XYZ file of C-alpha atoms in Angstrom:
593
model
C 38.140 -31.537 6.259
C 39.234 -27.919 5.864
C 40.548 -28.602 2.354
C 37.284 -30.360 1.487
C 35.191 -27.459 2.807
C 37.386 -25.025 0.916
C 36.456 -26.759 -2.336
C 32.717 -26.653 -1.600
C 32.378 -23.003 -0.556
C 30.170 -20.786 -2.668
C 31.856 -17.583 -3.752
C 31.056 -14.957 -1.061
C 29.718 -12.518 -3.643
C 27.367 -15.159 -5.110
C 26.347 -16.354 -1.661
C 25.636 -12.766 -0.729
C 23.140 -12.364 -3.552
C 21.494 -15.694 -2.764
C 21.191 -15.185 0.982
C 20.362 -11.509 1.200
C 16.848 -10.441 2.059
C 14.852 -9.282 -0.957
C 13.512 -5.731 -0.730
C 10.441 -4.440 -2.499
C 10.365 -0.846 -3.750
C 7.003 0.695 -4.605
C 6.814 3.865 -6.706
C 4.039 6.162 -7.909
C 2.836 6.345 -11.508
C 5.404 9.075 -12.178
C 8.293 7.275 -10.477
C 8.431 8.876 -7.021
C 9.334 6.360 -4.305
C 6.330 5.635 -2.076
C 7.753 2.912 0.177
C 10.471 0.295 0.589
C 9.580 -3.068 2.099
C 11.830 -5.691 3.579
C 15.457 -5.552 4.595
C 17.506 -3.745 2.007
C 20.783 -5.139 0.723
C 22.712 -2.523 -1.192
C 24.634 -2.991 -4.412
C 28.043 -4.655 -4.110
C 30.925 -2.285 -3.362
C 34.321 -3.604 -4.458
C 37.178 -3.512 -1.956
C 39.015 -0.887 -4.006
C 35.998 1.427 -3.752
C 35.524 1.110 0.011
C 36.897 4.185 1.807
C 40.027 3.346 3.832
C 38.397 4.952 6.895
C 35.582 2.400 6.672
C 38.058 -0.494 6.581
C 40.126 0.941 9.441
C 37.074 1.627 11.593
C 35.702 -1.887 11.208
C 39.052 -3.546 11.931
C 39.705 -1.309 14.960
C 36.413 -2.094 16.663
C 35.640 -5.631 15.453
C 38.887 -7.499 14.670
C 42.187 -5.680 15.297
C 44.327 -8.664 14.225
C 42.313 -9.353 11.072
C 45.318 -9.114 8.750
C 47.478 -11.296 11.038
C 45.303 -14.304 11.966
C 44.311 -17.207 9.733
C 40.572 -17.097 10.380
C 40.647 -17.786 14.136
C 42.236 -15.396 16.630
C 43.286 -17.555 19.591
C 44.415 -14.518 21.568
C 40.950 -12.991 21.320
C 39.318 -16.316 22.153
C 41.460 -16.679 25.299
C 40.825 -13.085 26.340
C 37.062 -13.452 25.862
C 36.998 -16.744 27.766
C 38.812 -15.168 30.716
C 36.482 -12.153 30.778
C 33.402 -14.367 30.615
C 34.749 -16.599 33.408
C 35.326 -13.601 35.659
C 31.867 -12.171 34.911
C 30.106 -15.509 35.323
C 28.254 -14.902 32.047
C 28.895 -14.356 28.349
C 29.891 -10.688 28.137
C 32.471 -10.755 25.365
C 32.929 -12.652 22.126
C 36.101 -13.699 20.379
C 34.759 -14.127 16.851
C 36.794 -12.746 13.999
C 35.392 -10.983 10.970
C 36.013 -14.193 9.018
C 34.005 -16.216 11.532
C 31.140 -13.731 11.392
C 31.118 -13.940 7.599
C 31.136 -17.744 7.646
C 28.235 -17.777 10.089
C 26.193 -15.231 8.121
C 26.729 -16.819 4.728
C 26.853 -20.549 5.268
C 25.554 -21.564 8.712
C 22.365 -21.479 10.763
C 22.191 -19.207 13.841
C 21.985 -22.015 16.422
C 24.378 -21.731 19.385
C 25.645 -25.301 19.635
C 29.143 -26.751 19.940
C 28.756 -28.526 16.594
C 27.849 -25.305 14.843
C 30.819 -23.500 16.440
C 33.196 -26.233 15.228
C 31.770 -25.985 11.711
C 32.135 -22.212 11.908
C 35.803 -22.573 12.871
C 36.532 -24.938 9.981
C 34.557 -22.779 7.539
C 36.561 -19.743 8.646
C 39.906 -21.443 8.048
C 38.591 -22.708 4.688
C 37.577 -19.176 3.715
C 41.028 -17.876 4.558
C 42.573 -20.732 2.575
C 40.579 -19.985 -0.553
C 40.093 -16.194 -0.567
C 42.249 -13.159 0.083
C 41.822 -10.942 3.128
C 40.525 -8.202 0.857
C 37.864 -10.497 -0.617
C 36.736 -11.596 2.850
C 36.569 -8.066 4.232
C 34.688 -6.800 1.185
C 32.154 -9.644 1.517
C 31.725 -8.904 5.226
C 31.171 -5.171 4.703
C 28.679 -5.891 1.929
C 26.751 -8.376 4.082
C 26.856 -7.218 7.709
C 23.559 -6.101 9.228
C 23.666 -2.426 10.233
C 20.181 -1.881 11.650
C 16.931 -0.384 10.358
C 16.620 -3.111 7.738
C 19.927 -2.279 6.011
C 22.306 -5.092 5.043
C 25.761 -3.938 3.971
C 27.476 -0.563 4.036
C 25.920 0.595 0.750
C 22.327 0.068 1.932
C 23.114 1.575 5.345
C 24.861 4.576 3.828
C 21.865 5.402 1.661
C 19.387 4.744 4.489
C 21.187 6.899 7.058
C 23.113 9.471 5.013
C 21.448 9.469 1.589
C 24.644 8.699 -0.354
C 26.811 5.853 -1.580
C 29.256 4.173 0.803
C 32.044 5.172 -1.575
C 31.739 8.735 -0.253
C 31.570 8.072 3.494
C 33.360 10.516 5.776
C 35.453 9.375 8.720
C 32.679 10.174 11.197
C 30.061 8.350 9.115
C 32.298 5.297 8.661
C 32.972 5.148 12.406
C 29.241 5.361 13.138
C 28.491 2.433 10.786
C 31.275 0.329 12.286
C 29.891 0.957 15.755
C 26.431 -0.344 14.878
C 27.626 -3.945 14.313
C 27.719 -4.789 18.031
C 23.944 -4.273 18.510
C 22.194 -3.201 15.271
C 18.669 -3.091 16.689
C 19.771 -0.813 19.542
C 22.591 1.248 18.012
C 20.957 2.218 14.716
C 20.897 6.036 14.565
C 17.280 5.786 13.432
C 16.489 4.061 16.738
C 18.741 5.879 19.230
C 20.930 8.613 17.767
C 22.708 9.398 21.038
C 23.620 5.748 21.622
C 24.967 5.580 18.064
C 27.059 8.726 18.632
C 28.430 7.416 21.933
C 29.423 4.196 20.214
C 31.012 6.185 17.377
C 33.257 7.919 19.926
C 34.460 4.508 21.118
C 35.218 3.457 17.534
C 37.192 6.637 16.912
C 39.151 6.087 20.132
C 39.930 2.514 19.034
C 41.128 3.810 15.665
C 43.442 6.210 17.488
C 44.818 3.365 19.627
C 45.611 1.389 16.496
C 47.343 4.383 14.919
C 44.843 4.812 12.081
C 44.125 8.395 13.183
C 45.514 10.746 15.830
C 43.930 11.167 19.252
C 43.174 14.829 18.484
C 41.476 13.854 15.220
C 39.374 11.282 17.085
C 38.154 13.922 19.540
C 37.511 16.441 16.773
C 35.452 14.046 14.637
C 33.537 12.753 17.664
C 32.241 16.282 18.224
C 30.916 16.668 14.658
C 27.101 16.151 14.463
C 25.672 13.562 12.104
C 23.074 14.670 9.572
C 20.657 11.824 8.969
C 18.379 11.836 5.946
C 14.719 11.826 6.846
C 12.653 8.881 5.697
C 10.502 10.047 2.825
C 6.855 9.327 2.503
C 3.562 10.023 4.218
C 2.391 7.264 6.590
C -1.070 7.577 5.013
C 0.398 6.199 1.793
C 0.935 2.901 3.580
C -2.731 2.002 3.121
C -2.037 1.894 -0.599
C 1.503 0.498 -0.514
C 0.624 -2.257 1.976
C -2.154 -3.325 -0.378
C 0.245 -3.352 -3.327
C 2.920 -5.198 -1.354
C 0.479 -7.961 -0.427
C -0.627 -8.326 -4.058
C 2.981 -8.557 -5.267
C 4.038 -11.045 -2.590
C 1.029 -13.240 -3.328
C 2.392 -13.597 -6.856
C 6.052 -13.906 -5.833
C 5.756 -15.572 -2.407
C 9.346 -16.761 -2.155
C 10.564 -13.198 -1.804
C 13.896 -14.169 -3.365
C 14.025 -11.337 -5.892
C 14.570 -7.638 -5.510
C 11.514 -6.076 -7.108
C 10.588 -2.567 -8.177
C 6.858 -2.013 -8.574
C 5.461 0.885 -10.555
C 1.944 1.606 -9.373
C -1.040 3.525 -10.684
C -1.124 6.040 -7.812
C -1.498 9.695 -8.842
C 0.161 11.789 -6.125
C -1.982 14.830 -6.922
C -5.190 12.838 -6.562
C -3.856 11.128 -3.437
C -3.012 14.463 -1.829
C -6.502 15.723 -2.683
C -8.053 12.652 -1.053
C -6.046 13.009 2.145
C -6.766 16.740 2.330
C -10.513 16.174 1.924
C -10.493 13.540 4.673
C -8.697 15.862 7.089
C -11.032 18.734 6.275
C -14.223 16.778 6.936
C -12.897 14.537 9.721
C -10.476 16.728 11.689
C -8.446 15.156 14.477
C -9.852 15.607 17.957
C -13.197 16.936 16.786
C -15.671 15.444 19.274
C -18.685 14.797 16.977
C -16.519 12.848 14.509
C -13.872 11.399 16.845
C -15.066 7.795 16.458
C -15.745 7.941 12.727
C -13.634 6.178 10.132
C -13.390 6.749 6.406
C -12.448 5.002 3.193
C -11.996 6.382 -0.311
C -11.082 4.693 -3.577
C -10.746 6.555 -6.880
C -10.195 4.917 -10.280
C -9.763 6.134 -13.825
C -11.661 4.621 -16.725
C -9.133 1.782 -17.149
C -9.582 0.636 -13.544
C -6.260 2.085 -12.395
C -6.481 3.110 -8.734
C -5.407 6.764 -8.646
C -6.084 7.482 -4.968
C -6.838 5.342 -1.957
C -7.481 6.140 1.703
C -8.005 3.241 4.087
C -8.641 5.189 7.275
C -8.115 8.455 9.108
C -4.658 7.685 10.533
C -2.432 4.781 9.499
C -0.195 5.218 12.543
C -3.183 4.444 14.789
C -4.844 1.778 12.683
C -3.346 0.045 9.640
C -6.630 -1.732 8.855
C -7.515 -0.853 5.279
C -11.208 -0.041 5.091
C -11.045 0.545 1.335
C -9.784 -2.925 0.412
C -10.240 -5.188 3.463
C -13.469 -4.073 5.126
C -16.909 -5.093 3.911
C -19.832 -2.767 4.671
C -23.458 -2.553 3.655
C -23.823 -0.075 0.766
C -27.416 0.863 1.543
C -29.077 2.813 -1.235
C -25.843 2.863 -3.257
C -26.801 -0.716 -4.193
C -30.045 0.529 -5.804
C -28.036 1.287 -8.940
C -27.852 -2.456 -9.666
C -31.609 -2.781 -9.137
C -32.311 0.012 -11.606
C -29.814 -1.390 -14.118
C -31.598 -4.756 -13.990
C -34.929 -2.962 -14.449
C -33.688 -0.952 -17.437
C -32.229 -4.093 -18.980
C -35.581 -5.849 -18.576
C -37.510 -3.283 -20.597
C -38.416 -0.531 -18.132
C -37.564 3.073 -18.943
C -36.597 6.098 -16.807
C -40.094 7.435 -17.485
C -41.793 4.197 -16.348
C -43.927 4.679 -13.251
C -44.556 2.797 -10.023
C -46.687 3.814 -7.059
C -45.015 4.921 -3.837
C -47.077 2.894 -1.372
C -46.208 0.517 1.474
C -45.068 -2.982 0.518
C -45.169 -6.143 2.667
C -43.119 -9.230 1.731
C -43.717 -11.764 4.444
C -42.367 -10.196 7.612
C -40.354 -7.673 5.619
C -41.949 -4.224 5.399
C -39.439 -1.607 4.199
C -40.072 2.070 4.864
C -38.951 5.197 3.097
C -36.423 7.482 4.716
C -38.487 9.613 7.084
C -41.270 6.998 7.180
C -43.751 8.588 4.739
C -45.260 7.517 1.408
C -46.546 9.856 -1.288
C -49.131 7.394 -2.625
C -48.456 8.758 -6.119
C -47.275 7.141 -9.288
C -43.711 8.366 -9.745
C -41.168 7.813 -12.502
C -38.127 5.662 -12.006
C -35.998 8.752 -12.622
C -37.680 10.600 -9.763
C -37.610 7.569 -7.454
C -33.895 7.053 -8.052
C -32.902 10.694 -7.569
C -34.873 10.893 -4.297
C -33.805 7.343 -3.281
C -37.333 6.076 -2.597
C -37.059 2.712 -0.849
C -40.478 1.297 -1.741
C -39.897 1.760 -5.471
C -36.478 0.051 -5.293
C -37.930 -2.968 -3.477
C -40.863 -3.199 -5.905
C -38.439 -3.036 -8.831
C -36.325 -5.802 -7.322
C -39.391 -8.043 -7.030
C -40.638 -7.152 -10.495
C -37.396 -7.938 -12.347
C -36.517 -10.908 -10.076
C -33.966 -10.695 -7.265
C -31.479 -13.186 -8.801
C -31.233 -10.867 -11.813
C -30.306 -8.005 -9.490
C -27.600 -10.167 -7.880
C -26.399 -11.228 -11.315
C -26.129 -7.598 -12.388
C -23.987 -6.773 -9.349
C -21.763 -9.766 -10.088
C -21.450 -8.788 -13.737
C -20.228 -5.335 -12.783
C -17.545 -6.759 -10.511
C -18.775 -7.327 -6.957
C -17.222 -10.488 -5.492
C -18.594 -10.480 -1.943
C -21.572 -12.737 -1.033
C -24.964 -11.374 -2.100
C -28.000 -12.553 -0.141
C -30.983 -12.856 -2.481
C -33.634 -11.692 -0.012
C -36.266 -8.946 -0.422
C -33.862 -6.553 1.332
C -31.309 -6.972 -1.474
C -32.703 -3.851 -3.132
C -31.758 -1.711 -0.133
C -28.137 -2.834 -0.024
C -27.991 -5.238 2.896
C -25.249 -7.377 1.283
C -21.780 -6.143 2.182
C -19.258 -4.856 -0.368
C -15.668 -3.655 -0.644
C -15.257 0.082 -1.230
C -12.803 -0.361 -4.094
C -15.051 -2.906 -5.835
C -18.114 -0.677 -5.584
C -16.120 2.140 -7.165
C -15.082 -0.159 -10.014
C -18.675 -1.274 -10.561
C -19.789 2.339 -10.970
C -16.868 2.918 -13.354
C -18.536 0.456 -15.736
C -21.388 2.951 -16.113
C -18.952 5.812 -16.695
C -17.302 3.702 -19.404
C -20.523 3.162 -21.301
C -20.866 -0.458 -20.187
C -17.292 -1.721 -20.568
C -15.899 -3.977 -17.833
C -13.604 -2.416 -15.240
C -11.426 -4.353 -12.814
C -9.555 -2.299 -10.221
C -5.784 -2.618 -10.329
C -2.860 -0.891 -8.662
C 0.219 -2.457 -10.289
C 1.307 -1.010 -13.619
C 4.618 -2.863 -13.879
C 7.000 -5.084 -11.907
C 10.721 -5.073 -12.630
C 13.134 -7.749 -11.490
C 16.637 -7.527 -9.994
C 18.274 -6.757 -13.342
C 15.734 -4.115 -14.300
C 13.780 -6.209 -16.776
C 9.994 -6.242 -16.781
C 8.821 -9.525 -15.245
C 5.152 -8.545 -15.014
C 3.273 -5.907 -17.012
C 0.015 -4.395 -15.787
C -1.644 -6.816 -13.337
C -5.049 -6.812 -15.062
C -5.134 -7.810 -18.766
C -6.384 -4.850 -20.758
C -8.280 -7.075 -23.197
C -10.299 -8.340 -20.234
C -11.044 -4.732 -19.264
C -12.535 -4.155 -22.706
C -15.303 -6.731 -22.333
C -18.801 -5.297 -22.682
C -20.996 -6.107 -19.698
C -23.791 -3.554 -20.279
C -25.454 -2.264 -23.405
C -24.466 1.322 -24.162
C -28.071 2.435 -23.977
C -28.533 0.949 -20.503
C -25.295 2.483 -19.205
C -26.215 5.915 -20.557
C -29.723 5.804 -19.149
C -28.305 4.897 -15.761
C -25.750 7.676 -15.986
C -28.540 10.175 -16.635
C -30.434 8.969 -13.565
C -27.260 9.458 -11.547
C -26.887 12.989 -12.902
C -30.429 13.775 -11.793
C -29.642 12.424 -8.321
C -26.899 15.051 -8.055
C -28.726 17.871 -9.800
C -31.937 17.686 -7.794
C -31.903 14.612 -5.563
C -30.117 13.253 -2.509
C -26.650 13.875 -3.966
C -26.861 17.662 -4.224
C -24.018 18.217 -1.749
C -21.555 16.542 -4.135
C -21.918 19.469 -6.523
C -19.026 21.126 -4.686
C -16.936 19.390 -7.352
C -17.852 22.294 -9.666
C -17.946 20.150 -12.800
C -20.330 17.673 -14.459
C -20.786 14.691 -12.168
C -23.114 11.755 -11.603
C -23.547 9.770 -8.424
C -25.625 8.010 -5.815
C -25.903 8.308 -2.064
C -26.146 5.371 0.305
C -27.321 5.277 3.923
C -27.845 2.112 5.932
C -30.290 1.462 8.733
C -29.887 3.713 11.775
C -27.072 5.648 10.117
C -24.400 2.976 10.465
C -22.912 3.695 7.047
C -22.858 6.741 4.809
C -21.798 6.490 1.143
C -21.375 8.553 -1.947
C -20.329 6.811 -5.142
C -20.112 8.493 -8.502
C -17.968 9.770 -11.330
C -16.730 12.949 -12.949
C -15.349 13.267 -16.452
C -12.055 11.566 -15.438
C -12.447 9.746 -12.126
C -14.867 7.345 -10.483
C -14.750 7.367 -6.683
C -16.459 5.798 -3.697
C -16.474 7.361 -0.229
C -17.593 5.500 2.892
C -17.931 6.947 6.411
C -18.968 5.045 9.529
C -17.679 3.399 12.692
C -15.538 0.266 12.882
C -17.809 -1.142 15.588
C -20.928 -0.715 13.385
C -22.633 1.541 15.914
C -25.153 4.079 14.654
C -23.953 7.596 13.885
C -26.463 10.322 14.625
C -27.283 12.371 11.551
C -25.071 10.380 9.174
C -26.479 10.151 5.649
C -24.796 9.570 2.330
C -26.016 12.944 1.096
C -24.274 14.732 3.971
C -20.613 14.368 4.892
C -19.762 11.637 2.342
C -21.182 13.656 -0.572
C -19.406 16.850 0.509
C -16.105 15.020 1.021
C -16.487 13.362 -2.385
C -17.166 16.688 -4.089
C -14.195 18.406 -2.450
C -11.919 15.528 -3.431
C -12.972 15.603 -7.097
C -12.594 19.393 -7.240
C -9.053 19.293 -5.815
C -7.969 16.202 -7.761
C -8.934 17.846 -11.050
C -7.891 21.434 -10.339
C -6.644 23.086 -13.490
C -8.216 20.520 -15.797
C -10.831 21.663 -18.276
C -14.079 19.697 -17.853
C -14.560 17.040 -20.499
C -17.819 15.339 -21.527
C -19.047 13.388 -18.539
C -19.499 10.058 -20.318
C -16.337 8.704 -21.835
C -17.631 6.769 -24.823
C -19.664 7.378 -27.986
C -20.943 10.893 -27.309
C -23.137 11.024 -30.394
C -25.166 8.008 -29.342
C -25.578 9.474 -25.900
C -26.806 12.787 -27.312
C -29.415 10.902 -29.299
C -30.557 9.117 -26.179
C -30.926 12.399 -24.305
C -33.879 13.255 -26.529
C -35.756 10.161 -25.381
C -34.894 11.126 -21.816
C -36.583 14.522 -22.091
C -39.940 13.133 -21.016
C -38.376 11.709 -17.870
C -36.868 15.061 -16.895
C -40.053 16.986 -17.585
C -41.947 14.825 -15.094
C -39.721 15.805 -12.162
């Protein structure tokens, strides 16, 4: 049976690659590491490259007769059995390094007599087929050493920031000591416990004659310098989102993947700084508020993303997972449908009450001017009655179709209230829909993955959204430019004035839902389109919350910081000459304000 098993064994190095957990590394657009996901198995280290201190430390503490036994150490088994009998419980094991390798590579973790017998035969078969050096190298490259690190190379980089080939005696002894209880003895979990265990390993090495007793005491007193885990926890909102998207495409998780993302660290830092400035920790009036921000460039690449105030307290991503009512920020789709159906910014409707069955919307503040006002004026001041009348005039299904065309995927209820944004949306999708306007009517789909590389470094997936799909026209240029001008007016003299802190040409729209449950500002500068949402997770009203208040100021501060040092470019990113021609026809609209 042993000879038969010997002929069927997979080479330990090949089995190691097949059985090791597959990590996922996520990097920024410029290559900086943002996060590592999954247990990490380091690159293979040949026996000749493993420091002798690492070999001696592991043998001294785990299997002192490794080079003498043939896979099973009957002395150790007898000693362990006697100790366990005296203790009345399992307190000591007699497994050799070869047995541990056989179990890790070829067997399931069940604790049955059958499995133990198979383990014993597998161990003898391993010793029959491979050299001691091959077995020890495979073990050191496979053993779990805590904190998600499999093998001495992964552990060395995780704990000490260097290759295992350069381990010192103290570092090697610390790694060898972790094997007994990786989840408890990892220095990232309990540094003092790891150091105490290291002292025992050094003492065992002295007993075996690998080092002197004085050297063991000297090294045990040397402190260990652990590398600090890089990365801001707030980045996890973005990297968790990316990880889920990658794993949905590669669900087996059997490949080591490196994912280059679209994240711009400067823009991300600006977003996080703006959130902290406007929603400081412990500030009573805003203590229960949450926030989401998504910023895209004109290709749809997500350059910054904030899913909440503090990832360590709540990992729920409000930018990609949550759905909230956009309020007046949805009026943009109503006005786009109206412009597409022949109305102009200078067209007029009367600001009077409207009753649609039991539905009777009111303006913010409750008053009505009774005047005929232009669409440009109604949009900039976010007049509710005009938006509802427009929705009825152009037909509600056309409004819903417009929202769909620009990229919203959440359910849209085609009721009279559609014009006031009662259908819920994702923050990142609303930002992408507004980016269509910034792009002069070209389709924009938000994406975060620029490239995925496989275990050998080759590209296995380019950008996650086909660029030819991004180039599809979904709005006429003229309609997009007219809408952009209305959005500029909303910032220049309407409800979005507080966003002007950006200090550069911008266009945008505020959104406030009933009773102040949600506050929005969505708009674009010359390089970025961004959506900001503020509200409570429990949907309770927030006194004084309006889209033109905190959301607009936060949005403006973010854009200003994200584009510091950049010279302002033309606001609209396509066909400037045609836009300039259209501005002449827009003069009448502006003169009526």
